[in-house]
GROMACS .gro file of C-alpha atoms in nm:
model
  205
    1UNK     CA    1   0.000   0.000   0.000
    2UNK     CA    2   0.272   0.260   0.034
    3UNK     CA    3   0.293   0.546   0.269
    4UNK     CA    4   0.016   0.780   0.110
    5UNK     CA    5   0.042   1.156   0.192
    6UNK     CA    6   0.340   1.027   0.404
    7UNK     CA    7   0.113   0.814   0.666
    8UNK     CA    8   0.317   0.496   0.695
    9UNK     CA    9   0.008   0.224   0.700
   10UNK     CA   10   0.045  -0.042   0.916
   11UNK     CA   11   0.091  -0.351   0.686
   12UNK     CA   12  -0.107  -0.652   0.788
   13UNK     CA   13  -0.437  -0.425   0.864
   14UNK     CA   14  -0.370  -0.233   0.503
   15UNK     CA   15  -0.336  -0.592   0.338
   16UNK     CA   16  -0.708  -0.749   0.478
   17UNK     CA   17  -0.892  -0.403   0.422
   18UNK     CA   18  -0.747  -0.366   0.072
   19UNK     CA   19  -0.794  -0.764  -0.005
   20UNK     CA   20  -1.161  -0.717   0.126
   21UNK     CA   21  -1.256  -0.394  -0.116
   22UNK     CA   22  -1.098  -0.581  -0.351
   23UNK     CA   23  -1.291  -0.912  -0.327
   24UNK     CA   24  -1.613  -0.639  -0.290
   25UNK     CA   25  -1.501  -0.454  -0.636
   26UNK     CA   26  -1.455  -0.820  -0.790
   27UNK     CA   27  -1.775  -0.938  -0.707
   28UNK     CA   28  -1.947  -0.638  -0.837
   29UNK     CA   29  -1.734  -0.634  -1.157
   30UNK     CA   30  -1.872  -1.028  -1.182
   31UNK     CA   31  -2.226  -0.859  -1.153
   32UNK     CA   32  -2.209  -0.631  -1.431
   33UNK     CA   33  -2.038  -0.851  -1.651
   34UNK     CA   34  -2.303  -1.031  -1.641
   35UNK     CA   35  -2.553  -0.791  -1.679
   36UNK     CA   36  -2.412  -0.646  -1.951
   37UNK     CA   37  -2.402  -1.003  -2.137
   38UNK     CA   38  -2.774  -1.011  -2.057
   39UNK     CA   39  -2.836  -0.699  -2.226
   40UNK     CA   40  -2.603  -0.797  -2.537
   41UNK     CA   41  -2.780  -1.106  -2.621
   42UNK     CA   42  -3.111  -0.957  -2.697
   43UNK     CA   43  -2.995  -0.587  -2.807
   44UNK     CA   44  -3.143  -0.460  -2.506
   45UNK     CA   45  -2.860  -0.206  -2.482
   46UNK     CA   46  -2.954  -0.028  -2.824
   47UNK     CA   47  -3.319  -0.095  -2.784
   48UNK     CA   48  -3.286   0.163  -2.474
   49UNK     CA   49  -3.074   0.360  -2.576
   50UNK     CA   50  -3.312   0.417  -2.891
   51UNK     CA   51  -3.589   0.488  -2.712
   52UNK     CA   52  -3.412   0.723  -2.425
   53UNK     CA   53  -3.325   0.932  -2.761
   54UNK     CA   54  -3.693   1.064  -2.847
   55UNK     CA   55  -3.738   1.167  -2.488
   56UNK     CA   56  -3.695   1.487  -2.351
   57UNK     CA   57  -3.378   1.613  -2.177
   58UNK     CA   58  -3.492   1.599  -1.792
   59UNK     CA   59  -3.538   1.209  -1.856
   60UNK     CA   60  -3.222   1.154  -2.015
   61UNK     CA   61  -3.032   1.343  -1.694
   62UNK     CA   62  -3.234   1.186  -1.465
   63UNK     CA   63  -3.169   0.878  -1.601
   64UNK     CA   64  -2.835   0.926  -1.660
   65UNK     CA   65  -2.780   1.022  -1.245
   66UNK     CA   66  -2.916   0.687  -1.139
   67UNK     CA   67  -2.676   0.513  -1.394
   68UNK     CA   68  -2.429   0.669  -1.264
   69UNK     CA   69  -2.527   0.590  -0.870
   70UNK     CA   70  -2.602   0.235  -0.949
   71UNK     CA   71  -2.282   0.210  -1.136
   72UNK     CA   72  -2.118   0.346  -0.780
   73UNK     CA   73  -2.296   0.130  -0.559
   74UNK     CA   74  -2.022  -0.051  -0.448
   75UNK     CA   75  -1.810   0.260  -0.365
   76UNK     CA   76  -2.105   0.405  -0.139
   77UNK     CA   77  -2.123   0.083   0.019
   78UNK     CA   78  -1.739   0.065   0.066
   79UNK     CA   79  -1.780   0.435   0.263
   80UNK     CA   80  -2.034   0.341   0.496
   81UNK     CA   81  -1.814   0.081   0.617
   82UNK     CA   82  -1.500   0.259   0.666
   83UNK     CA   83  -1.747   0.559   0.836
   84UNK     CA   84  -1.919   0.310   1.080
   85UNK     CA   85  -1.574   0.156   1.179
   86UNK     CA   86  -1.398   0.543   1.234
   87UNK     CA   87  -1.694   0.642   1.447
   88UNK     CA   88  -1.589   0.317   1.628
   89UNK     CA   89  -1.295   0.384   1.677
   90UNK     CA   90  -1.319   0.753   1.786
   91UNK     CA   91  -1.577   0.657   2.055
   92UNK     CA   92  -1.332   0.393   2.206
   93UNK     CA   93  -1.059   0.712   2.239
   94UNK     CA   94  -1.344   0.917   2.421
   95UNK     CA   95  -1.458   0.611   2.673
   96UNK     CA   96  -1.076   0.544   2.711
   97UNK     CA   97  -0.993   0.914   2.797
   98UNK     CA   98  -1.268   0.932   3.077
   99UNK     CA   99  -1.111   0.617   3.190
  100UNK     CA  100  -0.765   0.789   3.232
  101UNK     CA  101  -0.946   1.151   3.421
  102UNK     CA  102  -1.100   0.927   3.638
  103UNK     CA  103  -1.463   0.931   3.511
  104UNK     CA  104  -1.756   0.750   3.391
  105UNK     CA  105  -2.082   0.788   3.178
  106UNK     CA  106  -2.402   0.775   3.434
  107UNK     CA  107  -2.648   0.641   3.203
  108UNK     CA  108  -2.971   0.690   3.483
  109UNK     CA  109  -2.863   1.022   3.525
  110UNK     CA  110  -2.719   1.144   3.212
  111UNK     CA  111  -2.413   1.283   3.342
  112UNK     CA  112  -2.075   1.199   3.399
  113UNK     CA  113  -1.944   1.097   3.765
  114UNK     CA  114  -1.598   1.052   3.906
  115UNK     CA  115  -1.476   0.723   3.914
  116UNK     CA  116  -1.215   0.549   4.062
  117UNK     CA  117  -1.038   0.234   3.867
  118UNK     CA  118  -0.770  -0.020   3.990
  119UNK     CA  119  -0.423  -0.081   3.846
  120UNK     CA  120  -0.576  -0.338   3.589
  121UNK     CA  121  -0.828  -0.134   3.466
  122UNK     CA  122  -0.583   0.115   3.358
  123UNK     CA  123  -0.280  -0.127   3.204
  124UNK     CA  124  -0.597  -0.251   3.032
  125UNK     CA  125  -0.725   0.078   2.902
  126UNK     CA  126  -0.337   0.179   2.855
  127UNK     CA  127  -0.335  -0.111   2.567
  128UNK     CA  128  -0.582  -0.112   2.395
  129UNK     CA  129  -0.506   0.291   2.351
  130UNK     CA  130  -0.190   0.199   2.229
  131UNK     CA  131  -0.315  -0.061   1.987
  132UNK     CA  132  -0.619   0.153   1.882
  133UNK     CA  133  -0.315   0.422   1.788
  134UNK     CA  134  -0.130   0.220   1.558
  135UNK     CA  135  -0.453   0.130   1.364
  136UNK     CA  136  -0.677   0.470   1.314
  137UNK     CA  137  -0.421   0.604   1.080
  138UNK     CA  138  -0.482   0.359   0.849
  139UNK     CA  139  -0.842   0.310   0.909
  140UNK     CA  140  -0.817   0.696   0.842
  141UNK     CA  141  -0.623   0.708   0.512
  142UNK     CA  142  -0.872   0.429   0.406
  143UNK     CA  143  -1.203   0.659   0.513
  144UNK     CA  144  -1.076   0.960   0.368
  145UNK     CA  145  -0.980   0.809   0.031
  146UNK     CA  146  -1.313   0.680   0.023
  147UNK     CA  147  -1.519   0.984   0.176
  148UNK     CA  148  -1.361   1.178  -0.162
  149UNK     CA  149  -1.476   0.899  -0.371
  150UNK     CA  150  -1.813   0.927  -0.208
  151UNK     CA  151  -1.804   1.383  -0.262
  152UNK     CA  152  -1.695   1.309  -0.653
  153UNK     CA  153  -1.983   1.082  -0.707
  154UNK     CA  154  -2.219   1.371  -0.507
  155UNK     CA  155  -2.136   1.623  -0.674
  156UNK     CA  156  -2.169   1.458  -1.023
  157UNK     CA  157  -2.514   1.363  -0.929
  158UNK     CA  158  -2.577   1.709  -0.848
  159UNK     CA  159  -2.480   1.862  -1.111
  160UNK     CA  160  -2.674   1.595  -1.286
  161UNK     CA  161  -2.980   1.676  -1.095
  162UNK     CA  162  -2.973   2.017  -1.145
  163UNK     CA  163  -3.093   2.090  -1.483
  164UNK     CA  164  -3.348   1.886  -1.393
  165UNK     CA  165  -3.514   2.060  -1.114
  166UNK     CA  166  -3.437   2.455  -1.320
  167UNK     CA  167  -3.638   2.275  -1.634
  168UNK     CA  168  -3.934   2.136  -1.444
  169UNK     CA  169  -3.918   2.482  -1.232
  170UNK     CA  170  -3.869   2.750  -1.464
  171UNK     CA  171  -4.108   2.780  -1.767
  172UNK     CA  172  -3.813   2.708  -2.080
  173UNK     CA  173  -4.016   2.589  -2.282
  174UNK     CA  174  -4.278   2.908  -2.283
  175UNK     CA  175  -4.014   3.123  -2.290
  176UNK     CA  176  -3.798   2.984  -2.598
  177UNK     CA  177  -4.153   2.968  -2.775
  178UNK     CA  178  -4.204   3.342  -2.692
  179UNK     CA  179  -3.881   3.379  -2.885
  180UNK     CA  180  -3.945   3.133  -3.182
  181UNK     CA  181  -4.322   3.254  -3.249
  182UNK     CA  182  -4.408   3.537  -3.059
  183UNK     CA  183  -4.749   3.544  -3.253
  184UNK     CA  184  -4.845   3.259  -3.094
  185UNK     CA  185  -4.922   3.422  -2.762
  186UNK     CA  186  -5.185   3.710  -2.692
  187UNK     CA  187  -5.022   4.049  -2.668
  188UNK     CA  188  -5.349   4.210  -2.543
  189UNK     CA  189  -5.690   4.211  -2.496
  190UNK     CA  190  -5.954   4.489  -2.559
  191UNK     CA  191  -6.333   4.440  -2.389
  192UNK     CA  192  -6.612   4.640  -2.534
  193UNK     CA  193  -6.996   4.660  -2.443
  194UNK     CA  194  -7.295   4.771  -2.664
  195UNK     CA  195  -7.646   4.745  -2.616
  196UNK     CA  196  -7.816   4.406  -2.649
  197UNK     CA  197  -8.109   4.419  -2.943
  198UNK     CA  198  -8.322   4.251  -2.737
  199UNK     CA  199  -8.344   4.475  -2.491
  200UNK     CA  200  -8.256   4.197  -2.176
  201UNK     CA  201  -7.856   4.317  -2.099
  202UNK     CA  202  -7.519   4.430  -2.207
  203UNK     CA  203  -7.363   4.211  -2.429
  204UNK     CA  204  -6.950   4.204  -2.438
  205UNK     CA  205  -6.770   4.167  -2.759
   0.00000   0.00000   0.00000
């Protein structure tokens, strides 16, 4: 794995989390392999593809964005994973620094009491804060990676999504016919009244 950004990774942790995302990336590669031999064997690739070409733009982006979050499924999933275990590991540092002040969480109360703990408690606390500092760095390197692998696919969708919601907000297409046939639309109307023969009202003309 290297030493990214300088971070030397500890080795045998980097080694199972990289040969588990990759297992994850070749199972999902196996997926759309075959998926995509499904659609070749009938033409049901150019069959949709024909038929997202005569509808309008907003369908083809929308479209479009959820091809290109089901194609990064596996990513998102990947993220959640490495997010679950950091907020793991940052809540062991906080329950293992109120065991070195001396405290403790009173869940009846919700407060937190002073405590005192024995000289095991403390060698016990003292290593698993040492191990749990040898393996957040890499857990780190492995969430942020990830987290900007997550933000890229985000901010594609948004910008995806975003022509979609200013067409089916703003009126385009009234306003590009305005400009291609203005004669199309009324420019004004004019209300007159004269006497009815009959003699029962006013009629408007």
């Amino acid at each position: 794995m290297g030493a990214p950004a300088g971070f030397k990774l500890n080795k045998p942790l980097a080694s199972i989390l990289g040969n588990g995302i990759l297992l994850w990336l070749n199972l999902w590669s196996f997926i759309f392999q075959e998926l995509s031999a499904l659609g070749n064997d009938g033409n049901l690739g150019q069959w949709l593809l024909l038929v997202c070409g005569h509808m309008g733009i907003t369908l083809q982006l929308t479209l479009l964005a959820d091809l290109v979050s089901l194609s990064t499924w596996h990513s998102h999933w990947v993220y959640l994973y490495f997010a679950k275990l950091n907020r793991l590991q940052f809540g062991l540092f906080s329950s293992l620094s109120k065991l070195f002040l001396g405290k403790k969480i009173n869940l009846l109360r919700h407060r937190v009491d002073s405590c005192e703990y024995d000289v095991g408690q403390l060698l016990l606390g003292t290593l698993l804060f040492t191990i749990l500092v040898f393996l957040v760095t890499t857990n780190l390197v492995f969430f942020v990676f990830f987290a900007g692998v997550r933000g890229s696919v985000v901010l594609i969708s948004l910008a995806l999504w975003l022509p979609v919601v200013a067409l089916s907000s703003l009126p385009v297409a009234s306003l590009v016919y305005r400009v291609w046939n203005p004669r199309f639309f009324i420019v004004g109307m004019q209300l007159q009244t004269c006497g009815d023969p009959a003699g029962d009202g006013t009629v408007i003309e």
